[in-house]
JSON list of C-alpha atoms in Angstrom, two decimals:
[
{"chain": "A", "resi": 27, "resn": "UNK", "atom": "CA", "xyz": [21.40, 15.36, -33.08]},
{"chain": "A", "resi": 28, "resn": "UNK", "atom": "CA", "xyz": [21.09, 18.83, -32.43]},
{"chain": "A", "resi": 29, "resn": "UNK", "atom": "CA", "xyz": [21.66, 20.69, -29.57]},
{"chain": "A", "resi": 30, "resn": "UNK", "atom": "CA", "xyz": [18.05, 20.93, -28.01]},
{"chain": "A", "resi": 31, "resn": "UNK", "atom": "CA", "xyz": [17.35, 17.08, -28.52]},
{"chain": "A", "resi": 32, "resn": "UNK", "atom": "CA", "xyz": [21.22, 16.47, -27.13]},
{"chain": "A", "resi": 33, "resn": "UNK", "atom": "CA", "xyz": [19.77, 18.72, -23.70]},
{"chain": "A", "resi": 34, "resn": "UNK", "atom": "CA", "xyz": [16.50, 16.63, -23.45]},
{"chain": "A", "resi": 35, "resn": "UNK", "atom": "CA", "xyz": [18.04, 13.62, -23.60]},
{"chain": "A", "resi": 36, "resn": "UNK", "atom": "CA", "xyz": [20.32, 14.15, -21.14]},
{"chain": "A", "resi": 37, "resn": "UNK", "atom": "CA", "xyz": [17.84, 16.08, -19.04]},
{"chain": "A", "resi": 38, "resn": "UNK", "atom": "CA", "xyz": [16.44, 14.81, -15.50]},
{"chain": "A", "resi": 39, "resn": "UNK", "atom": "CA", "xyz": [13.03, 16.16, -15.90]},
{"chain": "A", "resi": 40, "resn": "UNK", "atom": "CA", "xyz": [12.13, 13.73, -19.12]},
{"chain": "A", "resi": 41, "resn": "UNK", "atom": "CA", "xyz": [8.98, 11.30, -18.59]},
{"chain": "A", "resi": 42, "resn": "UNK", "atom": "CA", "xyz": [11.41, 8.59, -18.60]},
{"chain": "A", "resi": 43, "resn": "UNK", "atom": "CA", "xyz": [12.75, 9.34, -14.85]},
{"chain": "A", "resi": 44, "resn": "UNK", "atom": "CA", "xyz": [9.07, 10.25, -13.49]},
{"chain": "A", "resi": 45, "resn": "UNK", "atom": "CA", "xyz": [8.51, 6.21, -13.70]},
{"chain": "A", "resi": 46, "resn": "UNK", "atom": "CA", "xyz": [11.24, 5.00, -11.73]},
{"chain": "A", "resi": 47, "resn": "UNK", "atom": "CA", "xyz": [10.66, 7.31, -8.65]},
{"chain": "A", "resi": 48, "resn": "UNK", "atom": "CA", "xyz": [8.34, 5.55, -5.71]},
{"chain": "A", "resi": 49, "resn": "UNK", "atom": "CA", "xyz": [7.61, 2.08, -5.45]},
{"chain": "A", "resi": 50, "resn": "UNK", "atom": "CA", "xyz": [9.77, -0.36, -7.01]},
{"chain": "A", "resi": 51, "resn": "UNK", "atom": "CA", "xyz": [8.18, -3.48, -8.07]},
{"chain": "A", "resi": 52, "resn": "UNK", "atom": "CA", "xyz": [5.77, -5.31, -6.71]},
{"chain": "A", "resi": 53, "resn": "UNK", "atom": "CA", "xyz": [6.90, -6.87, -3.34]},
{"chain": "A", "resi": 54, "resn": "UNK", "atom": "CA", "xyz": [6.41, -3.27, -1.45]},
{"chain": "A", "resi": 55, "resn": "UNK", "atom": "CA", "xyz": [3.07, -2.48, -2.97]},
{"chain": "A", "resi": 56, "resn": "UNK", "atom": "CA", "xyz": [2.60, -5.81, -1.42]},
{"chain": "A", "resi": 57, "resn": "UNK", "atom": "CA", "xyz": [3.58, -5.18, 2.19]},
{"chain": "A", "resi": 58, "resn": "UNK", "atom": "CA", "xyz": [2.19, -1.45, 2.01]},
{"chain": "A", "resi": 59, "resn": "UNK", "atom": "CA", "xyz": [-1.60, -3.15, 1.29]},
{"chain": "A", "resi": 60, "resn": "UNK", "atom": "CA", "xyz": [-0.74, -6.19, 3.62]},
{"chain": "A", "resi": 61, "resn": "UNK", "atom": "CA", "xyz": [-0.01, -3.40, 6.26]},
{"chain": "A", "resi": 62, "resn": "UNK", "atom": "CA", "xyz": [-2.66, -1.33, 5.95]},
{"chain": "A", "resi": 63, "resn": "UNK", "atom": "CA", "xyz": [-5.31, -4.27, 5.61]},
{"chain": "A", "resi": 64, "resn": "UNK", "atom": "CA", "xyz": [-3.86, -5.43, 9.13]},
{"chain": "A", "resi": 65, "resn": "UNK", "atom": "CA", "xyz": [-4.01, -2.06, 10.50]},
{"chain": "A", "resi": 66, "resn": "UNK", "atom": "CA", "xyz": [-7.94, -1.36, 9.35]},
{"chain": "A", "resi": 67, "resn": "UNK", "atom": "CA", "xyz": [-8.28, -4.76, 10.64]},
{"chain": "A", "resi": 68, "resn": "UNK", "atom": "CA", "xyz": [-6.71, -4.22, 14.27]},
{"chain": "A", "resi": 69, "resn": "UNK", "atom": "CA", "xyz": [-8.93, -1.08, 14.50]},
{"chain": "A", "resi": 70, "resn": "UNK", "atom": "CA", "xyz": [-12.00, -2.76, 13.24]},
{"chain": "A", "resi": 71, "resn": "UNK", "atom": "CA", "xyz": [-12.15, -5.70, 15.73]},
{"chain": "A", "resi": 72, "resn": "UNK", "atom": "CA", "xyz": [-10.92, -3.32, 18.75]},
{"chain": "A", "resi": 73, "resn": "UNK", "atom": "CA", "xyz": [-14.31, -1.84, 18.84]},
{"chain": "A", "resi": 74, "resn": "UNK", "atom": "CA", "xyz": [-16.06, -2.73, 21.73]},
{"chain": "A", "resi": 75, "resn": "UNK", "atom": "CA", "xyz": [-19.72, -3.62, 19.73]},
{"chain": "A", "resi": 76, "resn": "UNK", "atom": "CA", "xyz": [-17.81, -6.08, 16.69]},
{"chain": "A", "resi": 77, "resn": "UNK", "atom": "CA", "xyz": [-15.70, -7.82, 19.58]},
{"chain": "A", "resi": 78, "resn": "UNK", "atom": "CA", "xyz": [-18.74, -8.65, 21.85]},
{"chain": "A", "resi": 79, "resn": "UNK", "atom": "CA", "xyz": [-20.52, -9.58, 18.13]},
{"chain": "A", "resi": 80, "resn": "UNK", "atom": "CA", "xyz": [-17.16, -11.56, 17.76]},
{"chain": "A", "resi": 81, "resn": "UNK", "atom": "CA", "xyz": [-17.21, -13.14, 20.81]},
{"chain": "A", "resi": 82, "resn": "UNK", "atom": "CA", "xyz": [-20.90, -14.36, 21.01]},
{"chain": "A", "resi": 83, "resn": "UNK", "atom": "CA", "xyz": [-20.42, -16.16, 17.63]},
{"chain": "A", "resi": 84, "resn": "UNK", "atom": "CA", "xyz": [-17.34, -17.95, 18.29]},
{"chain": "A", "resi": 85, "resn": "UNK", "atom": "CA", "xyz": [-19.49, -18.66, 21.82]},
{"chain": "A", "resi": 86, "resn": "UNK", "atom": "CA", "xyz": [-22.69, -19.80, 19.54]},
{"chain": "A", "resi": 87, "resn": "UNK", "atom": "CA", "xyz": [-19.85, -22.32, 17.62]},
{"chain": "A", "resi": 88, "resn": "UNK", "atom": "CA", "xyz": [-19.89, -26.14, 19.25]},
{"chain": "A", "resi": 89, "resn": "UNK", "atom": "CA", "xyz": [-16.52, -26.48, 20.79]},
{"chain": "A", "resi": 90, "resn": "UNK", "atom": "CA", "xyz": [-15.32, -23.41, 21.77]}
]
């Protein structure tokens, strides 16, 4: 092995350590979209005109 290959190898800017850095597996991919889906959500049915819309459907529903 010669002495450039020996450097890359042992180097911390090879393509090899750009994959491991930010999210790790699937599980916090996961909660990140789980999050922000709640979040777009929360805003989204805090307007005033989709909760009276919201509010007059469940109202047009038998039972409620």
């Amino acid at each position: 092995m010669s002495k450039v290959d020996h450097i890359l190898v042992n180097s911390g800017r090879t393509p090899r350590s750009k994959l491991t850095r930010g999210l790790k597996g699937n599980r916090p991919r996961m909660l990140l979209v789980s999050l922000i889906a709640l979040l777009t959500a929360f805003i989204f049915f805090t307007q005033p005109e989709v909760s009276r819309a919201t509010q007059s459907l469940i109202g047009s529903l038998p039972g409620f």
